[in-house]
mmCIF file of C-alpha atoms in Angstrom:
data_model
loop_
_atom_site.group_PDB
_atom_site.id
_atom_site.type_symbol
_atom_site.label_atom_id
_atom_site.label_comp_id
_atom_site.label_asym_id
_atom_site.label_seq_id
_atom_site.Cartn_x
_atom_site.Cartn_y
_atom_site.Cartn_z
ATOM 1 C CA ASN A 1 -85.631 -72.780 -15.049
ATOM 2 C CA ALA A 2 -83.599 -72.573 -11.770
ATOM 3 C CA GLY A 3 -82.808 -68.982 -12.247
ATOM 4 C CA VAL A 4 -79.488 -68.236 -10.554
ATOM 5 C CA THR A 5 -78.073 -70.928 -8.255
ATOM 6 C CA GLN A 6 -74.511 -70.672 -6.400
ATOM 7 C CA THR A 7 -72.182 -73.324 -5.320
ATOM 8 C CA PRO A 8 -71.296 -74.315 -2.550
ATOM 9 C CA LYS A 9 -74.357 -72.166 0.057
ATOM 10 C CA PHE A 10 -71.316 -72.329 2.666
ATOM 11 C CA ARG A 11 -67.279 -72.637 3.133
ATOM 12 C CA VAL A 12 -64.991 -72.007 5.855
ATOM 13 C CA LEU A 13 -61.423 -71.163 4.800
ATOM 14 C CA LYS A 14 -58.190 -70.556 6.020
ATOM 15 C CA THR A 15 -56.577 -67.703 5.939
ATOM 16 C CA GLY A 16 -54.062 -67.835 2.733
ATOM 17 C CA GLN A 17 -56.504 -70.536 1.041
ATOM 18 C CA SER A 18 -58.074 -70.094 -2.533
ATOM 19 C CA MET A 19 -61.301 -70.939 -3.316
ATOM 20 C CA THR A 20 -63.781 -70.437 -6.483
ATOM 21 C CA LEU A 21 -67.539 -69.403 -6.483
ATOM 22 C CA LEU A 22 -69.838 -70.402 -8.937
ATOM 23 C CA CYS A 23 -72.416 -68.404 -10.126
ATOM 24 C CA ALA A 24 -75.076 -69.837 -12.786
ATOM 25 C CA GLN A 25 -77.901 -68.434 -14.888
ATOM 26 C CA ASP A 26 -80.346 -70.372 -16.885
ATOM 27 C CA MET A 27 -81.932 -66.829 -18.162
ATOM 28 C CA ASN A 28 -79.836 -66.233 -21.129
ATOM 29 C CA HIS A 29 -78.716 -62.766 -19.652
ATOM 30 C CA GLU A 30 -76.240 -60.849 -20.711
ATOM 31 C CA TYR A 31 -74.784 -59.016 -17.258
ATOM 32 C CA MET A 32 -73.800 -60.659 -14.241
ATOM 33 C CA TYR A 33 -72.661 -59.285 -11.041
ATOM 34 C CA TRP A 34 -70.831 -60.569 -7.770
ATOM 35 C CA TYR A 35 -71.980 -58.427 -4.221
ATOM 36 C CA ARG A 36 -70.255 -59.043 -0.785
ATOM 37 C CA GLN A 37 -73.340 -58.064 1.743
ATOM 38 C CA ASP A 38 -71.520 -57.333 5.642
ATOM 39 C CA PRO A 39 -73.969 -55.993 8.085
ATOM 40 C CA GLY A 40 -75.500 -52.588 8.388
ATOM 41 C CA MET A 41 -73.412 -52.097 5.120
ATOM 42 C CA GLY A 42 -76.167 -53.415 2.138
ATOM 43 C CA LEU A 43 -74.798 -54.731 -1.051
ATOM 44 C CA ARG A 44 -71.607 -53.912 -2.617
ATOM 45 C CA LEU A 45 -70.527 -54.544 -5.777
ATOM 46 C CA ILE A 46 -67.230 -56.260 -6.247
ATOM 47 C CA HIS A 47 -67.236 -57.529 -10.195
ATOM 48 C CA TYR A 48 -69.630 -57.479 -12.763
ATOM 49 C CA SER A 49 -69.448 -58.383 -16.989
ATOM 50 C CA VAL A 50 -71.649 -57.497 -19.397
ATOM 51 C CA GLY A 51 -71.510 -60.144 -21.496
ATOM 52 C CA GLU A 52 -69.412 -63.928 -22.229
ATOM 53 C CA GLY A 53 -65.579 -62.821 -22.113
ATOM 54 C CA THR A 54 -65.791 -59.313 -20.359
ATOM 55 C CA THR A 55 -64.986 -58.017 -16.678
ATOM 56 C CA ALA A 56 -64.916 -55.415 -15.166
ATOM 57 C CA LYS A 57 -64.542 -53.621 -11.178
ATOM 58 C CA GLY A 58 -66.743 -52.659 -9.133
ATOM 59 C CA GLU A 59 -67.122 -50.418 -6.462
ATOM 60 C CA VAL A 60 -64.611 -53.484 -4.382
ATOM 61 C CA PRO A 61 -63.075 -55.572 -5.921
ATOM 62 C CA ASP A 62 -59.465 -55.650 -3.876
ATOM 63 C CA GLY A 63 -58.691 -59.090 -3.610
ATOM 64 C CA TYR A 64 -61.081 -61.233 -6.080
ATOM 65 C CA ASN A 65 -60.561 -61.823 -9.324
ATOM 66 C CA VAL A 66 -63.456 -62.913 -11.729
ATOM 67 C CA SER A 67 -64.013 -64.804 -15.327
ATOM 68 C CA ARG A 68 -66.816 -65.437 -17.438
ATOM 69 C CA LEU A 69 -65.795 -67.665 -20.171
ATOM 70 C CA LYS A 70 -69.404 -68.857 -20.969
ATOM 71 C CA LYS A 71 -72.336 -66.774 -21.036
ATOM 72 C CA GLN A 72 -74.225 -68.619 -18.271
ATOM 73 C CA ASN A 73 -71.172 -68.981 -15.522
ATOM 74 C CA PHE A 74 -69.802 -66.095 -13.226
ATOM 75 C CA LEU A 75 -66.937 -67.012 -11.338
ATOM 76 C CA LEU A 76 -65.574 -65.558 -8.374
ATOM 77 C CA GLY A 77 -62.125 -66.134 -7.159
ATOM 78 C CA LEU A 78 -60.013 -65.741 -3.650
ATOM 79 C CA GLU A 79 -56.804 -66.377 -4.421
ATOM 80 C CA SER A 80 -55.573 -65.579 -0.912
ATOM 81 C CA ALA A 81 -58.357 -65.681 1.622
ATOM 82 C CA ALA A 82 -58.285 -62.932 4.388
ATOM 83 C CA PRO A 83 -60.551 -63.060 7.894
ATOM 84 C CA SER A 84 -61.876 -59.836 6.214
ATOM 85 C CA GLN A 85 -63.346 -61.266 2.934
ATOM 86 C CA THR A 86 -65.638 -63.751 5.603
ATOM 87 C CA SER A 87 -68.749 -62.420 4.559
ATOM 88 C CA VAL A 88 -71.931 -63.934 2.070
ATOM 89 C CA TYR A 89 -71.745 -63.211 -1.910
ATOM 90 C CA PHE A 90 -74.535 -63.219 -4.014
ATOM 91 C CA CYS A 91 -74.351 -63.240 -7.441
ATOM 92 C CA ALA A 92 -77.094 -61.331 -9.681
ATOM 93 C CA SER A 93 -77.926 -61.142 -13.200
ATOM 94 C CA ARG A 94 -80.117 -59.203 -15.549
ATOM 95 C CA LEU A 95 -81.283 -58.991 -19.531
ATOM 96 C CA THR A 96 -82.032 -55.617 -20.623
ATOM 97 C CA GLN A 97 -83.807 -53.730 -17.806
ATOM 98 C CA GLU A 98 -82.025 -52.737 -14.443
ATOM 99 C CA THR A 99 -83.928 -55.246 -12.405
ATOM 100 C CA GLN A 100 -81.408 -57.572 -10.607
ATOM 101 C CA TYR A 101 -82.163 -61.481 -9.818
ATOM 102 C CA PHE A 102 -80.835 -62.811 -7.008
ATOM 103 C CA GLY A 103 -79.188 -65.972 -6.142
ATOM 104 C CA PRO A 104 -79.536 -68.023 -2.790
ATOM 105 C CA GLY A 105 -75.714 -66.517 -1.327
ATOM 106 C CA THR A 106 -72.619 -68.000 -0.446
ATOM 107 C CA ARG A 107 -71.878 -67.753 3.421
ATOM 108 C CA LEU A 108 -68.061 -67.837 3.763
ATOM 109 C CA LEU A 109 -65.756 -68.019 6.691
ATOM 110 C CA VAL A 110 -62.297 -67.047 6.987
ATOM 111 C CA LEU A 111 -60.777 -67.977 9.670
ATOM 112 C CA GLY B 1 -69.236 -43.064 -4.909
ATOM 113 C CA GLN B 2 -72.713 -42.569 -4.537
ATOM 114 C CA GLN B 3 -74.519 -43.523 -1.004
ATOM 115 C CA LEU B 4 -78.129 -44.024 -0.260
ATOM 116 C CA ASN B 5 -79.089 -43.507 3.115
ATOM 117 C CA GLN B 6 -82.206 -45.937 4.409
ATOM 118 C CA SER B 7 -84.317 -45.198 7.561
ATOM 119 C CA PRO B 8 -85.108 -46.281 10.016
ATOM 120 C CA GLN B 9 -82.277 -49.010 10.655
ATOM 121 C CA SER B 10 -84.774 -51.615 12.255
ATOM 122 C CA MET B 11 -88.945 -51.708 12.956
ATOM 123 C CA PHE B 12 -90.261 -53.713 15.370
ATOM 124 C CA ILE B 13 -94.471 -53.611 15.177
ATOM 125 C CA GLN B 14 -97.158 -55.487 15.901
ATOM 126 C CA GLU B 15 -99.263 -57.458 13.377
ATOM 127 C CA GLY B 16 -101.707 -55.289 11.761
ATOM 128 C CA GLU B 17 -99.472 -52.176 11.963
ATOM 129 C CA ASP B 18 -98.475 -49.985 8.667
ATOM 130 C CA VAL B 19 -94.864 -49.325 8.084
ATOM 131 C CA SER B 20 -92.963 -46.689 6.259
ATOM 132 C CA MET B 21 -89.457 -46.768 4.966
ATOM 133 C CA ASN B 22 -87.560 -44.200 2.564
ATOM 134 C CA CYS B 23 -84.604 -44.100 0.918
ATOM 135 C CA THR B 24 -82.426 -40.784 0.068
ATOM 136 C CA SER B 25 -79.935 -40.037 -2.280
ATOM 137 C CA SER B 26 -76.846 -37.421 -2.584
ATOM 138 C CA SER B 27 -77.357 -38.017 -6.433
ATOM 139 C CA ILE B 28 -80.002 -38.198 -8.875
ATOM 140 C CA PHE B 29 -81.010 -41.919 -10.003
ATOM 141 C CA ASN B 30 -83.673 -42.528 -13.285
ATOM 142 C CA THR B 31 -84.664 -46.102 -11.985
ATOM 143 C CA TRP B 32 -85.301 -46.946 -8.037
ATOM 144 C CA LEU B 33 -86.179 -50.861 -6.691
ATOM 145 C CA TRP B 34 -87.203 -51.808 -3.555
ATOM 146 C CA TYR B 35 -86.072 -55.466 -2.751
ATOM 147 C CA LYS B 36 -86.754 -58.118 0.438
ATOM 148 C CA GLN B 37 -84.268 -60.460 1.570
ATOM 149 C CA ASP B 38 -85.889 -63.282 4.134
ATOM 150 C CA PRO B 39 -83.337 -64.985 6.549
ATOM 151 C CA GLY B 40 -80.891 -67.171 4.741
ATOM 152 C CA GLU B 41 -81.814 -66.132 0.991
ATOM 153 C CA GLY B 42 -80.622 -63.385 -1.823
ATOM 154 C CA PRO B 43 -82.899 -60.470 -2.311
ATOM 155 C CA VAL B 44 -86.376 -60.366 -4.104
ATOM 156 C CA LEU B 45 -87.580 -57.627 -6.051
ATOM 157 C CA LEU B 46 -90.715 -56.199 -4.681
ATOM 158 C CA ILE B 47 -91.106 -53.122 -6.531
ATOM 159 C CA ALA B 48 -89.533 -50.920 -9.977
ATOM 160 C CA LEU B 49 -89.783 -47.273 -10.338
ATOM 161 C CA TYR B 50 -88.850 -45.812 -12.968
ATOM 162 C CA LYS B 51 -90.663 -41.926 -13.395
ATOM 163 C CA ALA B 52 -89.822 -39.429 -10.988
ATOM 164 C CA GLY B 53 -93.313 -39.420 -9.260
ATOM 165 C CA GLU B 54 -94.599 -42.724 -9.933
ATOM 166 C CA LEU B 55 -96.610 -43.933 -7.279
ATOM 167 C CA THR B 56 -96.931 -48.114 -8.097
ATOM 168 C CA SER B 57 -98.827 -50.788 -5.591
ATOM 169 C CA ASN B 58 -97.687 -54.345 -5.212
ATOM 170 C CA GLY B 59 -100.899 -56.224 -2.919
ATOM 171 C CA ARG B 60 -100.300 -54.368 0.428
ATOM 172 C CA LEU B 61 -96.844 -52.616 -0.790
ATOM 173 C CA THR B 62 -96.658 -48.861 -2.356
ATOM 174 C CA ALA B 63 -93.470 -47.440 -3.493
ATOM 175 C CA GLN B 64 -93.369 -43.487 -4.626
ATOM 176 C CA PHE B 65 -89.906 -42.114 -7.001
ATOM 177 C CA GLY B 66 -89.563 -38.876 -4.936
ATOM 178 C CA ILE B 67 -90.358 -35.994 -7.515
ATOM 179 C CA THR B 68 -86.385 -35.008 -6.952
ATOM 180 C CA ARG B 69 -84.964 -38.100 -7.932
ATOM 181 C CA LYS B 70 -82.687 -38.410 -5.305
ATOM 182 C CA ASP B 71 -84.993 -40.376 -2.932
ATOM 183 C CA SER B 72 -88.235 -42.811 -2.658
ATOM 184 C CA PHE B 73 -90.311 -44.227 0.209
ATOM 185 C CA LEU B 74 -91.875 -48.184 0.290
ATOM 186 C CA ASN B 75 -95.368 -48.337 2.492
ATOM 187 C CA ILE B 76 -96.331 -51.396 3.875
ATOM 188 C CA SER B 77 -99.882 -51.845 5.197
ATOM 189 C CA ALA B 78 -101.713 -53.838 7.888
ATOM 190 C CA SER B 79 -98.093 -55.949 8.444
ATOM 191 C CA ILE B 80 -98.607 -59.546 8.588
ATOM 192 C CA PRO B 81 -95.886 -62.001 9.929
ATOM 193 C CA SER B 82 -94.198 -62.897 6.914
ATOM 194 C CA ASP B 83 -93.386 -59.375 5.872
ATOM 195 C CA VAL B 84 -90.302 -60.235 8.632
ATOM 196 C CA GLY B 85 -86.994 -59.393 7.052
ATOM 197 C CA ILE B 86 -84.717 -57.089 5.974
ATOM 198 C CA TYR B 87 -85.877 -54.937 2.737
ATOM 199 C CA PHE B 88 -83.332 -52.595 1.045
ATOM 200 C CA CYS B 89 -83.897 -49.593 -1.393
ATOM 201 C CA ALA B 90 -81.427 -49.524 -4.568
ATOM 202 C CA GLY B 91 -81.013 -46.955 -6.888
ATOM 203 C CA HIS B 92 -79.531 -47.202 -10.555
ATOM 204 C CA ALA B 93 -77.941 -44.073 -11.981
ATOM 205 C CA GLY B 94 -78.489 -44.665 -15.831
ATOM 206 C CA GLY B 95 -76.764 -43.949 -19.083
ATOM 207 C CA THR B 96 -73.337 -46.027 -19.177
ATOM 208 C CA SER B 97 -73.897 -47.561 -15.884
ATOM 209 C CA TYR B 98 -74.187 -51.060 -17.348
ATOM 210 C CA GLY B 99 -77.135 -51.890 -14.709
ATOM 211 C CA LYS B 100 -75.206 -51.239 -11.665
ATOM 212 C CA LEU B 101 -76.951 -50.910 -8.909
ATOM 213 C CA THR B 102 -76.521 -48.797 -5.164
ATOM 214 C CA PHE B 103 -77.937 -50.052 -2.582
ATOM 215 C CA GLY B 104 -79.027 -48.613 0.531
ATOM 216 C CA GLN B 105 -78.096 -50.487 4.181
ATOM 217 C CA GLY B 106 -81.385 -52.184 4.297
ATOM 218 C CA THR B 107 -84.200 -51.767 6.967
ATOM 219 C CA ILE B 108 -84.725 -54.844 9.203
ATOM 220 C CA LEU B 109 -88.205 -55.183 9.954
ATOM 221 C CA THR B 110 -89.953 -57.470 12.561
ATOM 222 C CA VAL B 111 -93.371 -58.063 13.269
ATOM 223 C CA HIS B 112 -94.648 -59.483 16.394
ATOM 224 C CA PRO B 113 -97.738 -61.431 16.075
#
């Protein structure tokens, strides 16, 4: 049981490039979330999903898109990366109670 | 949107000392959670609180759900070097919020041996 995994662990992009971050969970959780973490700002919700085939916007969705084609996977896409998207990205999942389980994070640097 | 103010922002303490940190909100939460993040890792749940006034312990950690439902406190007793990390509070509003959490800015804890 790996819990929540994220790939890649680290990535460097040039401004304007695109990429997809993958989150996978093997706990059969319905809900999944994408956060970004910036110094002094805690974790801010980008997008979330309440089940396979559904997605919704969080607090800071601009510049990101998501897809949940399979229950166990939640993808976060950056179509045209900007330096302001340099951050650490965390995925989380939960079943029913409010407790969310987090992945190890993806560190993204946009030059 | 909802705001969580977590304090202090950072703490430098000696091993063996007790630690206190708190979170206050501008609105009511139905659930309070406390997470710890080790360097280079994702946050890990320490304590979950589900009822106003609730006091819950997990080893040397004790957390309380404030009576007003707008605040929560975390205490760590007899700190040890492995307590180093960032501590986050998080609140859940309940209702149709789909489990979305609002996080505090974090408290960075440094423990000197």
